[in-house]
PDB file of C-alpha atoms in Angstrom:
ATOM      1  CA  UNK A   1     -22.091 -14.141  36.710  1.00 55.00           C
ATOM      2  CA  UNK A   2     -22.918 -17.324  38.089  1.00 64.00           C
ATOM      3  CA  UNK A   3     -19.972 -20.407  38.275  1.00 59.00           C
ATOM      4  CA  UNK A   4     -21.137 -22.492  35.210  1.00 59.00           C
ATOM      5  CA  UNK A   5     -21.354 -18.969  32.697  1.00 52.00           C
ATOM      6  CA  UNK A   6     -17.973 -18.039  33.693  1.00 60.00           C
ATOM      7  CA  UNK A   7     -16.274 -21.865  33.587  1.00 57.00           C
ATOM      8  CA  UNK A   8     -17.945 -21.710  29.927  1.00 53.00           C
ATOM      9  CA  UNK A   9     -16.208 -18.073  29.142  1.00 56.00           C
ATOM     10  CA  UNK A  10     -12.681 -18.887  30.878  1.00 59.00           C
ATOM     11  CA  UNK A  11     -12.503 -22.088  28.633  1.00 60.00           C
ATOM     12  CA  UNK A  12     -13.774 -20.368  25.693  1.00 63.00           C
ATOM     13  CA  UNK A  13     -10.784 -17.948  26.313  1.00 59.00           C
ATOM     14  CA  UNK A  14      -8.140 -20.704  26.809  1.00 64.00           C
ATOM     15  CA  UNK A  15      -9.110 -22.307  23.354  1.00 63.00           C
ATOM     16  CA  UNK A  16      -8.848 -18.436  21.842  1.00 65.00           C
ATOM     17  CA  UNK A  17      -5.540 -18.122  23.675  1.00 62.00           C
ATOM     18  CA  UNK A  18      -4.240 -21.695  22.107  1.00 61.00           C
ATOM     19  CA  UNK A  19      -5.514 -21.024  18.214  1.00 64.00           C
ATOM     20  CA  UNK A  20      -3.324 -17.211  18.754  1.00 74.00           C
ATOM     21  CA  UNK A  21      -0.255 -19.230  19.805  1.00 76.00           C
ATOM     22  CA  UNK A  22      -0.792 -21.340  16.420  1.00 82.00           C
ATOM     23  CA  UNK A  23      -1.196 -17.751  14.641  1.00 88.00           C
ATOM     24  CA  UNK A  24       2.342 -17.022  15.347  1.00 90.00           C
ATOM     25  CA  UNK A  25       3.654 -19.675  13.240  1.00 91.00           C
ATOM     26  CA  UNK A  26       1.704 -18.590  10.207  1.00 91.00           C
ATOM     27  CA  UNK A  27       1.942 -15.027  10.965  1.00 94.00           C
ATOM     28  CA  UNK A  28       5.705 -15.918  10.942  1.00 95.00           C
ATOM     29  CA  UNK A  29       5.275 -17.929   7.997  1.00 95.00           C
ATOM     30  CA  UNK A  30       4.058 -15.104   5.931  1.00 95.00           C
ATOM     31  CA  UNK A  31       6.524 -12.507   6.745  1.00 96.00           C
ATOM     32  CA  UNK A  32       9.617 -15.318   5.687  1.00 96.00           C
ATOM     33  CA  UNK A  33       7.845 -15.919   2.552  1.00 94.00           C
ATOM     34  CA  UNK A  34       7.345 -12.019   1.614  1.00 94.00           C
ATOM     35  CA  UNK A  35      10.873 -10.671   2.718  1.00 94.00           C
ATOM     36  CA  UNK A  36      12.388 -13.151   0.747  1.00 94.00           C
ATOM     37  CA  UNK A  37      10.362 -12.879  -2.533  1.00 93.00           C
ATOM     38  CA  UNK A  38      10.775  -9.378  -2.608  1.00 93.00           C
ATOM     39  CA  UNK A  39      14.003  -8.754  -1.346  1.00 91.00           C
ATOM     40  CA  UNK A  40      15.287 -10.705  -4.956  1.00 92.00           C
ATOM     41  CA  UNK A  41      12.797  -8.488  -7.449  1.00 93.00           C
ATOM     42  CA  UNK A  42      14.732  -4.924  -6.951  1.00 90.00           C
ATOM     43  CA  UNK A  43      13.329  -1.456  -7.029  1.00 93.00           C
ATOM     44  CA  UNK A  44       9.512  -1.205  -6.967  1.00 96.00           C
ATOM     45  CA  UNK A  45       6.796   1.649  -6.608  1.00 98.00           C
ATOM     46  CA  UNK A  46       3.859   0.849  -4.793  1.00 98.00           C
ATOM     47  CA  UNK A  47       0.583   1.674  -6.837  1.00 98.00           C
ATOM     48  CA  UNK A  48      -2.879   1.644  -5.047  1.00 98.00           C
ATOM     49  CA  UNK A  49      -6.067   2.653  -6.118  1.00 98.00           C
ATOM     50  CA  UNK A  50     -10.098   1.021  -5.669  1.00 97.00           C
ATOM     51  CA  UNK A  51     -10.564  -2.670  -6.804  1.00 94.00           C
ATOM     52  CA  UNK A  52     -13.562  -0.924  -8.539  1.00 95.00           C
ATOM     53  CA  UNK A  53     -12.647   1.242 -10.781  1.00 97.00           C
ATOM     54  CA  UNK A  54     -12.995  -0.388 -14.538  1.00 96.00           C
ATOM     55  CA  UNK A  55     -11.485  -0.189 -17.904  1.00 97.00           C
ATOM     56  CA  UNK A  56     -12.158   2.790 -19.547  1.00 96.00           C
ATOM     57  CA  UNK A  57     -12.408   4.550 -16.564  1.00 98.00           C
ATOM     58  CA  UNK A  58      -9.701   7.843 -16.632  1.00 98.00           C
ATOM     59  CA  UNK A  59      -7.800   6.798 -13.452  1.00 98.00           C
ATOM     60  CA  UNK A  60      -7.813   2.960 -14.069  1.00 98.00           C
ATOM     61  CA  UNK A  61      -5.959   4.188 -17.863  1.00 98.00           C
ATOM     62  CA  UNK A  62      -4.330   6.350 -16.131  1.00 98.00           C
ATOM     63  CA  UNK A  63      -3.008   4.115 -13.578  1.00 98.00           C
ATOM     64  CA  UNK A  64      -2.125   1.691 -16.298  1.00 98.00           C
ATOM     65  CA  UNK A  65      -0.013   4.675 -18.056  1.00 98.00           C
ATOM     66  CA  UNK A  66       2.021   5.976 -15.038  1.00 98.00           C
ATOM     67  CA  UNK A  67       3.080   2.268 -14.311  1.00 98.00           C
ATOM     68  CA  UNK A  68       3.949   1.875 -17.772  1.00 98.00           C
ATOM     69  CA  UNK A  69       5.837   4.692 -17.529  1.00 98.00           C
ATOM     70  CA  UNK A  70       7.746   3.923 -14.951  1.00 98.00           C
ATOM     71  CA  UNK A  71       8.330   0.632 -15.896  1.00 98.00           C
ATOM     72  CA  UNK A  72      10.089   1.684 -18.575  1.00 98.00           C
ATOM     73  CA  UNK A  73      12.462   3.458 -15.901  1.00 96.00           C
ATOM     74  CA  UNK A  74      13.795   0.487 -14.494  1.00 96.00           C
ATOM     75  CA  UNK A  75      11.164   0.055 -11.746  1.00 97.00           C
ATOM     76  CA  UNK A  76       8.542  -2.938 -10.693  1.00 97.00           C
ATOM     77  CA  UNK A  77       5.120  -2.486 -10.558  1.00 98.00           C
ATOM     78  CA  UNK A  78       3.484  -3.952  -7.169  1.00 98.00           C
ATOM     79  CA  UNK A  79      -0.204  -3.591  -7.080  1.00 98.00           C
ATOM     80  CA  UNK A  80      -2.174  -5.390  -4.445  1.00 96.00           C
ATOM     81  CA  UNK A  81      -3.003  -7.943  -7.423  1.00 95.00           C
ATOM     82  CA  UNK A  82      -6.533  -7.450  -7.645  1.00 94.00           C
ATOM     83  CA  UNK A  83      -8.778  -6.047  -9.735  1.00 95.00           C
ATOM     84  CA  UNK A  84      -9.605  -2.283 -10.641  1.00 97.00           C
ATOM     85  CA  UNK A  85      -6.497   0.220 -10.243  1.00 98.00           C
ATOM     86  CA  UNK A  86      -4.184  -2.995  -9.237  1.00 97.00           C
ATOM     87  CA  UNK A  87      -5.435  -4.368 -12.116  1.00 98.00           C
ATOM     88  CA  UNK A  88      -4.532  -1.319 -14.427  1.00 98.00           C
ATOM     89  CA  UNK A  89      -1.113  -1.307 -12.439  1.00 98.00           C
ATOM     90  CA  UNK A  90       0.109  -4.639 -13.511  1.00 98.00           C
ATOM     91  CA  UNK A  91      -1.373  -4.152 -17.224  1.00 98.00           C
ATOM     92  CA  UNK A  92       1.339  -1.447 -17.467  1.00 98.00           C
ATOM     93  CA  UNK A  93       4.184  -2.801 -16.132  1.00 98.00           C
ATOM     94  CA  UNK A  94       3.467  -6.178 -18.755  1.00 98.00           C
ATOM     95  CA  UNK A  95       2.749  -3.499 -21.340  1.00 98.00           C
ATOM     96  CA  UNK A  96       6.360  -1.959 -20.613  1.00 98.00           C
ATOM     97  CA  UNK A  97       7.550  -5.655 -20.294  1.00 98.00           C
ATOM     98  CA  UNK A  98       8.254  -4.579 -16.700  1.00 98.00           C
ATOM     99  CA  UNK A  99       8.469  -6.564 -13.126  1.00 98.00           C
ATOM    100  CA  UNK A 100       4.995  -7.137 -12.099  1.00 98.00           C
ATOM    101  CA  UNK A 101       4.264  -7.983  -8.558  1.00 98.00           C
ATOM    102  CA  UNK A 102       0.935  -8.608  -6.367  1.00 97.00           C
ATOM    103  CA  UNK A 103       0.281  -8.875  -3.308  1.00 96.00           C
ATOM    104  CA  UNK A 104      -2.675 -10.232  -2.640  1.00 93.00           C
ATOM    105  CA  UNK A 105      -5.080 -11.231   0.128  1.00 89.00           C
ATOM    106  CA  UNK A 106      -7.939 -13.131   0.983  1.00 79.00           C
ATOM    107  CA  UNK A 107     -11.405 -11.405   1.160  1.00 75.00           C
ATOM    108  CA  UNK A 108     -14.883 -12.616   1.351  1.00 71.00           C
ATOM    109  CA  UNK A 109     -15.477 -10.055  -2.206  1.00 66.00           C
ATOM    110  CA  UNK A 110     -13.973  -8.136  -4.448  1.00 57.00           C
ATOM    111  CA  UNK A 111     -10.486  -9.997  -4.171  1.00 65.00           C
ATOM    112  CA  UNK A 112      -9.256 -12.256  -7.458  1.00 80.00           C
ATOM    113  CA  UNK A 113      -5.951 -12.217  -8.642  1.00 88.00           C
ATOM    114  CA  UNK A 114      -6.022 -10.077 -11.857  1.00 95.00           C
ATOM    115  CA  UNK A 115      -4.317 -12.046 -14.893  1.00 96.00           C
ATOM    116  CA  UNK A 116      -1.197  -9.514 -15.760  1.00 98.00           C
ATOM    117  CA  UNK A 117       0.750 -10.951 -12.405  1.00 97.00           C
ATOM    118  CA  UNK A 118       4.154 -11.934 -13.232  1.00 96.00           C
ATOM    119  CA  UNK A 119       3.248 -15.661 -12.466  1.00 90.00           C
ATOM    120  CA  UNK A 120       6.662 -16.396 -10.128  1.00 92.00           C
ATOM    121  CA  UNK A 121       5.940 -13.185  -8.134  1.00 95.00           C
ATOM    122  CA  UNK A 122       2.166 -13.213  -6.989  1.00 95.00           C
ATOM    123  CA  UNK A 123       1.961 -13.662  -3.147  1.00 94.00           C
ATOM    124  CA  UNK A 124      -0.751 -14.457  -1.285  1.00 92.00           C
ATOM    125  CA  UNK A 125      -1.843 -13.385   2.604  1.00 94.00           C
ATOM    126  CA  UNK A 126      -4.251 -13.960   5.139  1.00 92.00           C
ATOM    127  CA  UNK A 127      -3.387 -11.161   7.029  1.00 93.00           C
ATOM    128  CA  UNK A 128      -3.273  -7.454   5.937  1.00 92.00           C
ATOM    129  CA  UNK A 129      -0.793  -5.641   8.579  1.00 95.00           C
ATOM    130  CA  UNK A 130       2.303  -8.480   7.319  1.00 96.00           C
ATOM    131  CA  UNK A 131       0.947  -6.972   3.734  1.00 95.00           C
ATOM    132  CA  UNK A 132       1.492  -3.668   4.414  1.00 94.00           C
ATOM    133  CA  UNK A 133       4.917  -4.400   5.839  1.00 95.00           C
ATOM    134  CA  UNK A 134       5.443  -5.713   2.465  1.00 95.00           C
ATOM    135  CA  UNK A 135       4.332  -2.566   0.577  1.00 94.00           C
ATOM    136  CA  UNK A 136       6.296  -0.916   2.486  1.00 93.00           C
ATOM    137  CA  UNK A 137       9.446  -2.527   3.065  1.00 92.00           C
ATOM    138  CA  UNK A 138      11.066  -2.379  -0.375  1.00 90.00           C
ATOM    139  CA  UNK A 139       8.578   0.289  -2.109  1.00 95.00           C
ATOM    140  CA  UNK A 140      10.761   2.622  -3.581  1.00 95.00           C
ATOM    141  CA  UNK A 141       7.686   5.374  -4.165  1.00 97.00           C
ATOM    142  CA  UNK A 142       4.339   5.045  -3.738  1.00 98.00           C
ATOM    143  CA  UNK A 143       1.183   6.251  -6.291  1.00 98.00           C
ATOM    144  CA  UNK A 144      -2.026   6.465  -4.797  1.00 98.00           C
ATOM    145  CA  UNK A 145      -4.774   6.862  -7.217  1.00 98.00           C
ATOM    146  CA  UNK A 146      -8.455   7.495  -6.068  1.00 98.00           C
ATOM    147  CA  UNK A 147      -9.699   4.648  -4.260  1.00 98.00           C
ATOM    148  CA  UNK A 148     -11.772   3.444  -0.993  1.00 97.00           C
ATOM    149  CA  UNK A 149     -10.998   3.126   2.693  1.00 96.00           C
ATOM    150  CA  UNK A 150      -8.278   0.283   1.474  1.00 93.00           C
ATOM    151  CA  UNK A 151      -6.119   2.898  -0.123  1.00 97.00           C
ATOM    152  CA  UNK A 152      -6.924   5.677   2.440  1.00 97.00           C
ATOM    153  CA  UNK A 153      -5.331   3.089   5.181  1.00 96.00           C
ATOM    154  CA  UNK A 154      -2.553   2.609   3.145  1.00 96.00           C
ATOM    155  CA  UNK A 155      -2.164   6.271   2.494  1.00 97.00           C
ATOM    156  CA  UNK A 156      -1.946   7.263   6.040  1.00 97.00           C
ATOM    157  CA  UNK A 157       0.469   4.530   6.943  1.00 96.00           C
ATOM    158  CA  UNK A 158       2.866   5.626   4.447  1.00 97.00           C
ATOM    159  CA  UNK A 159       2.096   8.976   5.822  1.00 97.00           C
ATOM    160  CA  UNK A 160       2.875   8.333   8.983  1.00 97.00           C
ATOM    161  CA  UNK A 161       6.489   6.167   8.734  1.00 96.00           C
ATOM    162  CA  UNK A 162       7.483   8.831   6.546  1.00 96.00           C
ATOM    163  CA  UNK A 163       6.801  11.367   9.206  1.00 96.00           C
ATOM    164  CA  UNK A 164       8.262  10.074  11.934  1.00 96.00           C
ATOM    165  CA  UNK A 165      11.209   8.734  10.269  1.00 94.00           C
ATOM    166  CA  UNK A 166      10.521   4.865  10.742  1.00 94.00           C
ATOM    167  CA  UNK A 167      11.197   4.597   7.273  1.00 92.00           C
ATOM    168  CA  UNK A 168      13.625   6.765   4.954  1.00 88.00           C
ATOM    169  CA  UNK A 169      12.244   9.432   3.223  1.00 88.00           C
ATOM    170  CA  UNK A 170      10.497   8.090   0.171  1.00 94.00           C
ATOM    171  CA  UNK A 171       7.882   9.507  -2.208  1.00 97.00           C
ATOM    172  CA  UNK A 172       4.450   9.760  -1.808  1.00 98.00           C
ATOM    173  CA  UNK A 173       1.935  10.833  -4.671  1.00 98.00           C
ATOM    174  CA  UNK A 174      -1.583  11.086  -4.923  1.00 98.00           C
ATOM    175  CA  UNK A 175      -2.824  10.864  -8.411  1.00 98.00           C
ATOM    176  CA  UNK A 176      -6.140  13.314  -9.137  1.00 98.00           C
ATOM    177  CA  UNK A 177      -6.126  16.953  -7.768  1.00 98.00           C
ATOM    178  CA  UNK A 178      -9.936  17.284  -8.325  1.00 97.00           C
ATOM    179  CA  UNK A 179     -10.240  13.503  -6.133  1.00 98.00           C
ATOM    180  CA  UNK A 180      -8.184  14.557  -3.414  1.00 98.00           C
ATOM    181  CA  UNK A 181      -8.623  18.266  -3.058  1.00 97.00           C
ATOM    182  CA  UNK A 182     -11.404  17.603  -0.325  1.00 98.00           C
ATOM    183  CA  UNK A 183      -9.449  15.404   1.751  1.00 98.00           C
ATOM    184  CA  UNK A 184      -6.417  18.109   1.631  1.00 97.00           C
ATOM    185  CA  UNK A 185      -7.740  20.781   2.158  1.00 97.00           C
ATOM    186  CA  UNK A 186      -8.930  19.620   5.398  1.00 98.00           C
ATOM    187  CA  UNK A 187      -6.006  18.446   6.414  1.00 97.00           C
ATOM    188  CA  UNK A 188      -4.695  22.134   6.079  1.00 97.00           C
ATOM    189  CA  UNK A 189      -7.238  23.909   7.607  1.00 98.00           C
ATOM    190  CA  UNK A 190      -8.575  21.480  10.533  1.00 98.00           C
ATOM    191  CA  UNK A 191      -6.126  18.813  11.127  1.00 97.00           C
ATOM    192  CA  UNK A 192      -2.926  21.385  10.847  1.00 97.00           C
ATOM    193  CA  UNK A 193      -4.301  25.209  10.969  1.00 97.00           C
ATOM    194  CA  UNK A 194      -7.182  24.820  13.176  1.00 98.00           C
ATOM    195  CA  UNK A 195      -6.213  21.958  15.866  1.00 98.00           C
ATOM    196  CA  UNK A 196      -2.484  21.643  15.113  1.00 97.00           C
ATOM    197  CA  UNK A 197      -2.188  17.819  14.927  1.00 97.00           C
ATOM    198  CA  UNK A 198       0.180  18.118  12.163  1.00 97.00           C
ATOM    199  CA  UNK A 199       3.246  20.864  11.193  1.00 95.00           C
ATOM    200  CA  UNK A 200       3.409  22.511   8.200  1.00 94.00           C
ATOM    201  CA  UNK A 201       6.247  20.597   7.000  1.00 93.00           C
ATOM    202  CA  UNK A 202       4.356  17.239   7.063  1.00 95.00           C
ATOM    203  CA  UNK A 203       2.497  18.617   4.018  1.00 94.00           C
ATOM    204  CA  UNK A 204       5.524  18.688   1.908  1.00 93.00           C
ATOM    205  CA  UNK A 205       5.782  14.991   1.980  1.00 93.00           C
ATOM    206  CA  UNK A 206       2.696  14.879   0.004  1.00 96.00           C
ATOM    207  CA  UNK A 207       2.805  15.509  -3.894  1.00 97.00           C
ATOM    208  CA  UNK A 208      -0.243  15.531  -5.603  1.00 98.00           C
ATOM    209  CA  UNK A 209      -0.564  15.134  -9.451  1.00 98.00           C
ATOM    210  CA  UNK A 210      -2.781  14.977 -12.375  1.00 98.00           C
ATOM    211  CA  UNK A 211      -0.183  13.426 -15.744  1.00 98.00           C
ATOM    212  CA  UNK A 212       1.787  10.519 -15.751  1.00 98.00           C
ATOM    213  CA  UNK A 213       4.527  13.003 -17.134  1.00 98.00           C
ATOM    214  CA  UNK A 214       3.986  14.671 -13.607  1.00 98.00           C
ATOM    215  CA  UNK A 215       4.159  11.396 -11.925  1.00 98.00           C
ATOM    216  CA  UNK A 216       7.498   9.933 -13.688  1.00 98.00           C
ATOM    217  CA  UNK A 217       9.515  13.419 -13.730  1.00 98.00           C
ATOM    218  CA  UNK A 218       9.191  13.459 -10.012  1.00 98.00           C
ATOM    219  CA  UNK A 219      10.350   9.933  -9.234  1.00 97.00           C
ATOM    220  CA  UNK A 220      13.421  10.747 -11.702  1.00 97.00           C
ATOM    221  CA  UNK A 221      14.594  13.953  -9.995  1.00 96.00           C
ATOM    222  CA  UNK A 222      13.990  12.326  -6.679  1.00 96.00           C
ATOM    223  CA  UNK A 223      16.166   9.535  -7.410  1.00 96.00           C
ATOM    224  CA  UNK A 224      19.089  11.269  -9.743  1.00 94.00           C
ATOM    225  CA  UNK A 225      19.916  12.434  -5.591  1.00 94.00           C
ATOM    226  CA  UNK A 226      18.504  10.028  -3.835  1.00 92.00           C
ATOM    227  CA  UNK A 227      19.646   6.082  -3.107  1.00 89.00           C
ATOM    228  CA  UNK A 228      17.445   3.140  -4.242  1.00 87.00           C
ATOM    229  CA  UNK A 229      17.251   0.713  -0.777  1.00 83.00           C
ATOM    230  CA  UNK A 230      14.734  -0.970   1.121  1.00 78.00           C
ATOM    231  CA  UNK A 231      13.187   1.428   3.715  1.00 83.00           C
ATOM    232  CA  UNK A 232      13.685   0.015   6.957  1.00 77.00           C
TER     233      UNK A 232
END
């Protein structure tokens, strides 16, 4: 590399190294805002599903149902405040005249705020691992419904905490048997039987459903024995 390519590269890196020290601050920023927003709401399930998926469509009425639902329980709703399954997720909690959260963030598609966001509790973020600190910080359950790599990543972070313990047991539900059978049954028979990644155990933290009865019976038993708190 000759002396004026890597003068060029060497100050391109200082100016990289400079904006990342400015990150902190609004990295920081975003985190302050978010714990203490949703730190005041209370007890909240988590529901995540495709920004796709449209009115009319089973899961997206079916999403809007098992928030409802569980609205009516005592619980907010927090969707990612899009469109699609968030979108279905706040309809039911405003339907239920629930807590309605979103947390949104900033994408070059797909991303609008969806209009059944309790107005005083719609945040906004630039970055999505302080989001999913959110989500996961004071969800009392989550409810994944089908969706795209979005809700996979949140699937298998929830997963994950939840399996080793860096966040109290909590419940995790995947809405559609017939969407998620594929996915599950590999985890049984490659992930854990074949190549032993996972135990046996780790299975039992999933529950997979196809009612909202399903859905809201399970969060009731779970939490007639179980305390409501933040997770970690």
């Amino acid at each position: 590399m000759n002396d004026s390519l890597k003068n060029l590269k060497m100050r391109d890196w200082t100016e990289t190294k400079a904006h990342s020290s400015w990150q902190i601050f609004k990295i920081m920023a975003e985190f302050v805002e978010g714990f203490e927003a949703l730190a005041k709401i209370g007890p909240c399930i988590s529901i995540f599903g495709s920004a796709r998926t449209r009115s009319g469509n089973l899961y997206y009425e079916l999403a809007c149902e098992i928030a409802k639902r569980l609205a009516e329980e005592g619980f907010g709703i927090i969707s990612g405040g899009g469109p699609g399954i968030m979108e279905a997720a706040n309809k039911g909690a405003q339907l239920a005249d629930g807590t309605s959260v979103g947390l949104n963030i900033t994408l070059p598609h797909e991303q609008y705020a969806n209009p059944y966001l309790d107005r005083d509790k719609s945040l906004n973020f630039d970055y999505f691992f302080v989001r999913k600190v959110m989500f996961t910080k004071y969800s009392q359950g989550f409810v994944m419904m089908p969706g795209g790599f979005g809700t996979m990543d949140e699937f298998f972070e929830v997963a994950t905490l939840i399996q080793t313990k860096k966040m109290t047991e909590t419940p995790l539900v995947l809405v559609g048997k017939e969407y998620w059978s594929g996915l599950l049954e590999w985890i049984d028979t490659t992930m854990m039987k074949k190549e032993s990644n996972i135990h046996p155990e780790d299975l039992n933290l999933l529950k997979v459903f196809d009612t909202a009865d399903e859905v809201v019976e399970y969060f009731r038993v779970f939490y007639a024995s179980n305390k409501l708190r933040p997770n970690f």
